[in-house]
Coordinates of N, CA and C in Angstrom, one line a residue:
X1080 N 162.4 151.3 127.7 CA 163.7 151.2 127.1 C 163.7 150.1 126.0
X1081 N 164.1 150.4 124.9 CA 164.1 149.5 123.8 C 165.4 148.7 123.8
X1082 N 165.3 147.4 124.0 CA 166.5 146.5 124.1 C 166.9 145.8 122.9
X1083 N 165.9 145.6 122.0 CA 166.2 144.9 120.7 C 165.4 145.6 119.6
X1084 N 165.9 145.4 118.4 CA 165.2 146.0 117.2 C 164.6 144.9 116.3
X1085 N 164.3 143.8 116.8 CA 163.8 142.7 116.0 C 162.5 143.1 115.2
X1086 N 161.6 143.8 115.9 CA 160.4 144.2 115.2 C 160.7 145.2 114.0
X1087 N 161.6 146.1 114.3 CA 162.0 147.1 113.3 C 162.6 146.4 112.1
X1088 N 163.5 145.5 112.3 CA 164.2 144.8 111.3 C 163.2 143.9 110.5
X1089 N 162.3 143.3 111.2 CA 161.3 142.5 110.4 C 160.5 143.4 109.5
X1090 N 160.1 144.6 109.9 CA 159.4 145.5 109.0 C 160.3 145.9 107.9
X1091 N 161.6 146.3 108.1 CA 162.5 146.6 107.1 C 162.7 145.5 106.0
X1092 N 162.6 144.3 106.5 CA 162.8 143.1 105.6 C 161.5 142.6 105.0
X1093 N 160.4 143.2 105.4 CA 159.1 142.8 104.9 C 158.8 141.4 105.3
X1094 N 159.1 141.0 106.6 CA 158.8 139.7 107.1 C 157.9 139.8 108.3
X1095 N 157.1 138.7 108.5 CA 156.2 138.7 109.7 C 156.8 138.0 110.9
X1096 N 156.1 138.3 112.0 CA 156.5 137.6 113.2 C 156.3 136.1 113.1
X1097 N 155.2 135.8 112.5 CA 154.8 134.4 112.3 C 155.9 133.7 111.4
X1098 N 156.4 134.3 110.4 CA 157.4 133.8 109.5 C 158.7 133.5 110.4
X1099 N 159.1 134.5 111.2 CA 160.3 134.4 112.0 C 160.1 133.2 113.0
X1100 N 158.9 133.1 113.6 CA 158.7 132.1 114.6 C 158.9 130.7 113.9
X1101 N 158.4 130.5 112.7 CA 158.6 129.3 112.0 C 160.1 129.0 111.7
X1102 N 160.8 130.1 111.3 CA 162.2 129.9 111.0 C 163.1 129.5 112.1
X1103 N 162.8 130.1 113.3 CA 163.6 129.8 114.5 C 163.1 128.8 115.4
X1104 N 161.9 128.2 115.1 CA 161.4 127.1 115.9 C 160.8 127.6 117.2
X1105 N 160.3 128.8 117.3 CA 159.7 129.3 118.5 C 158.2 129.6 118.2
X1106 N 157.4 129.7 119.2 CA 156.0 130.1 119.0 C 155.8 131.5 118.6
X1107 N 154.7 131.8 118.0 CA 154.4 133.2 117.6 C 154.4 134.1 118.9
X1108 N 153.9 133.5 120.0 CA 153.8 134.3 121.2 C 155.2 134.7 121.8
X1109 N 156.1 133.8 121.7 CA 157.5 134.1 122.1 C 158.1 135.1 121.2
X1110 N 158.0 135.0 119.9 CA 158.5 136.0 119.0 C 157.9 137.3 119.2
X1111 N 156.6 137.3 119.5 CA 155.9 138.6 119.7 C 156.5 139.3 121.0
X1112 N 156.8 138.5 122.0 CA 157.3 139.0 123.3 C 158.7 139.6 123.0
X1113 N 159.5 138.9 122.1 CA 160.8 139.5 121.7 C 160.6 140.9 121.0
X1114 N 159.6 140.9 120.1 CA 159.4 142.1 119.3 C 158.9 143.3 120.1
X1115 N 158.1 143.0 121.1 CA 157.6 144.0 122.0 C 158.5 144.3 123.2
X1116 N 159.7 143.6 123.2 CA 160.7 143.8 124.3 C 160.1 143.4 125.7
X1117 N 159.2 142.5 125.7 CA 158.7 142.0 127.0 C 159.6 140.9 127.5
X1118 N 160.3 140.3 126.5 CA 161.2 139.2 126.8 C 162.4 139.3 125.9
X1119 N 163.6 139.0 126.3 CA 164.8 139.1 125.5 C 165.3 137.7 125.0
X1120 N 165.6 137.6 123.8 CA 166.1 136.3 123.3 C 167.5 136.0 123.8
X1121 N 167.9 134.8 123.9 CA 169.3 134.4 124.3 C 170.2 134.8 123.1
X1122 N 171.4 134.8 123.3 CA 172.4 135.1 122.3 C 172.3 134.1 121.1
X1123 N 172.0 132.8 121.5 CA 171.9 131.8 120.5 C 170.7 132.1 119.6
X1124 N 169.6 132.4 120.2 CA 168.3 132.8 119.4 C 168.6 134.0 118.6
X1125 N 169.2 135.0 119.2 CA 169.5 136.3 118.5 C 170.3 136.0 117.3
X1126 N 171.3 135.1 117.4 CA 172.1 134.7 116.3 C 171.3 134.0 115.2
X1127 N 170.3 133.2 115.6 CA 169.4 132.5 114.6 C 168.6 133.6 113.9
X1128 N 168.1 134.5 114.6 CA 167.2 135.6 114.1 C 168.1 136.4 113.1
X1129 N 169.3 136.8 113.5 CA 170.2 137.5 112.6 C 170.4 136.8 111.3
X1130 N 170.7 135.5 111.4 CA 170.9 134.6 110.2 C 169.7 134.6 109.3
X1131 N 168.5 134.4 109.9 CA 167.3 134.4 109.1 C 167.0 135.7 108.4
X1132 N 167.3 136.8 109.0 CA 167.1 138.1 108.5 C 168.2 138.7 107.7
X1133 N 169.3 137.9 107.6 CA 170.5 138.3 106.9 C 171.1 139.6 107.3
X1134 N 171.2 139.8 108.6 CA 171.8 141.0 109.2 C 172.8 140.6 110.3
X1135 N 173.7 141.5 110.6 CA 174.6 141.3 111.7 C 173.8 141.4 113.0
X1136 N 174.2 140.6 114.0 CA 173.5 140.6 115.3 C 173.5 142.0 115.9
X1137 N 174.5 142.8 115.7 CA 174.5 144.2 116.2 C 173.3 145.0 115.7
X1138 N 172.9 144.7 114.4 CA 171.8 145.4 113.8 C 170.5 145.2 114.6
X1139 N 170.4 144.0 115.3 CA 169.2 143.7 116.1 C 169.2 144.3 117.5
X1140 N 170.4 144.9 117.8 CA 170.5 145.4 119.2 C 170.5 146.9 119.3
X1141 N 171.2 147.5 118.3 CA 171.4 149.0 118.3 C 171.2 149.5 117.0
X1142 N 170.5 150.7 116.9 CA 170.2 151.4 115.7 C 171.5 151.7 114.9
X1143 N 171.4 151.7 113.6 CA 172.6 152.0 112.7 C 173.2 153.3 113.1
X1144 N 172.4 154.4 113.2 CA 173.0 155.7 113.4 C 173.7 155.7 114.8
X1145 N 173.2 155.0 115.8 CA 173.8 154.9 117.1 C 175.1 154.2 117.0
X1146 N 175.1 153.0 116.3 CA 176.2 152.2 116.1 C 177.3 152.9 115.4
X1147 N 177.0 153.7 114.3 CA 177.9 154.5 113.6 C 178.6 155.6 114.5
X1148 N 177.8 156.2 115.3 CA 178.3 157.2 116.2 C 179.2 156.6 117.3
X1149 N 179.0 155.4 117.6 CA 179.9 154.7 118.5 C 181.1 154.0 117.8
X1150 N 181.1 154.1 116.5 CA 182.1 153.5 115.6 C 182.1 152.0 115.8
X1151 N 181.0 151.4 115.8 CA 180.9 149.9 115.9 C 180.5 149.2 114.6
X1152 N 181.0 149.7 113.5 CA 180.7 149.2 112.2 C 181.1 147.8 112.1

């Protein structure tokens, strides 16, 4: 089950996991665990990730078409 879309959004924004790790002050290993959904970031970290990637936190959790179908714009 896919719990977050961090990896997908990084690809969409042409950013690397290493770049994100440096931006949020976490190790590459931790960010990789987030991207592979082996570990989930806290809401505080998810907020930092969203800010760095210039997206709404919802964008990191649920796909746009799913969000639109649920009317969570």
